[in-house]
Short mmCIF file of C-alpha atoms in Angstrom, two decimals:
data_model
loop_
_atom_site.label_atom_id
_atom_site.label_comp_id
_atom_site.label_asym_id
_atom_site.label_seq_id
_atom_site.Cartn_x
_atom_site.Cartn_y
_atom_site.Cartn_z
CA UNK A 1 0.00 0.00 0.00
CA UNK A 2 1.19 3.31 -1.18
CA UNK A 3 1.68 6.34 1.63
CA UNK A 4 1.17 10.04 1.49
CA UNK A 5 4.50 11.89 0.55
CA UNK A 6 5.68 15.33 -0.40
CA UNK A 7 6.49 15.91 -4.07
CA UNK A 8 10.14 16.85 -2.46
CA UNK A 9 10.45 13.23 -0.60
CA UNK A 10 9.15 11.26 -3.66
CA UNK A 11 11.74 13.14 -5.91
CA UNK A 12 14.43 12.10 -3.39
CA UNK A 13 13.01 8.78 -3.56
CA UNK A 14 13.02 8.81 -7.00
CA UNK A 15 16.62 9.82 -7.73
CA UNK A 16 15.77 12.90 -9.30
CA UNK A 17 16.03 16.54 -8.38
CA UNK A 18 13.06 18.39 -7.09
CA UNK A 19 12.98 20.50 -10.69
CA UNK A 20 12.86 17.85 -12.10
CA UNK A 21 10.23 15.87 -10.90
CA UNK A 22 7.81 19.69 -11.40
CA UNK A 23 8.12 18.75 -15.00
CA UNK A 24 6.88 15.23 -14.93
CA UNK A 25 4.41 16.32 -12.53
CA UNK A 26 3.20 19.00 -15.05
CA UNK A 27 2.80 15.75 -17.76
CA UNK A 28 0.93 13.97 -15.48
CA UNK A 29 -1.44 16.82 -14.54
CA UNK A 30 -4.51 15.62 -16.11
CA UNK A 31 -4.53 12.06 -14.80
CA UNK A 32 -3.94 13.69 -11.34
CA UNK A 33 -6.48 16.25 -11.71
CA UNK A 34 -8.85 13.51 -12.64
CA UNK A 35 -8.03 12.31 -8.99
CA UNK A 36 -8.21 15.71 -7.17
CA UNK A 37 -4.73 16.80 -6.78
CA UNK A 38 -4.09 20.22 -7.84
CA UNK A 39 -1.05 21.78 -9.35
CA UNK A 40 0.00 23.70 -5.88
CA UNK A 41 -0.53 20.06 -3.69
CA UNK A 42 2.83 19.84 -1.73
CA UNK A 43 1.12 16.46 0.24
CA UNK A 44 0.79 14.06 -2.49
CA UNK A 45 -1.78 11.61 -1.22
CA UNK A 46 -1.35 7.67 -1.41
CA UNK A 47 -3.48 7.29 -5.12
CA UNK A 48 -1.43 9.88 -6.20
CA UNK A 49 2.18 8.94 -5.43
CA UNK A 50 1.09 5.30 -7.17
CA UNK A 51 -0.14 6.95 -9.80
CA UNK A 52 3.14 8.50 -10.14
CA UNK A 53 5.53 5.29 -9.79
CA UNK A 54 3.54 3.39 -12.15
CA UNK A 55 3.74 6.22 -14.81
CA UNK A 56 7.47 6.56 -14.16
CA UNK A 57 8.18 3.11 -13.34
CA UNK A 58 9.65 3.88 -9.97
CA UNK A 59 10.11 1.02 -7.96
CA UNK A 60 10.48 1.18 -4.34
CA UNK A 61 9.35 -0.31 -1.30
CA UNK A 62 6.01 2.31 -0.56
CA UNK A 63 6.25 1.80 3.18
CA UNK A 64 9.42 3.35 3.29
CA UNK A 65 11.94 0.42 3.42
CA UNK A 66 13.95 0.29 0.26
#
């Protein structure tokens, strides 16, 4: 199960810088407006951060342990 993170913390997660992951955030706008995160949402919520890995194919242990 997927857990609420900031956009900062999945970036680190991730590998990537934080500029970075604003632009792949900004591609993936629609399909997370569709789920009611808004551009300014620093607290990504659990449907969203999945959302995100599977689109990116970021593969990590969601509860934290790597």
């Amino acid at each position: 199960m997927y857990r609420a993170m900031s956009k900062s913390e999945l970036a680190k997660r991730a590998g990537i810088s934080e500029r970075t992951m604003s632009r792949y955030i900004k591609l993936q706008q629609p399909a997370l407006t569709a789920i009611g995160v808004s551009p300014s949402t620093r607290l990504l919520p659990p449907r969203a951060v999945k959302l995100l890995c599977e689109a990116w194919d970021v593969d990590f242990s969601p509860d934290g342990e790597d």
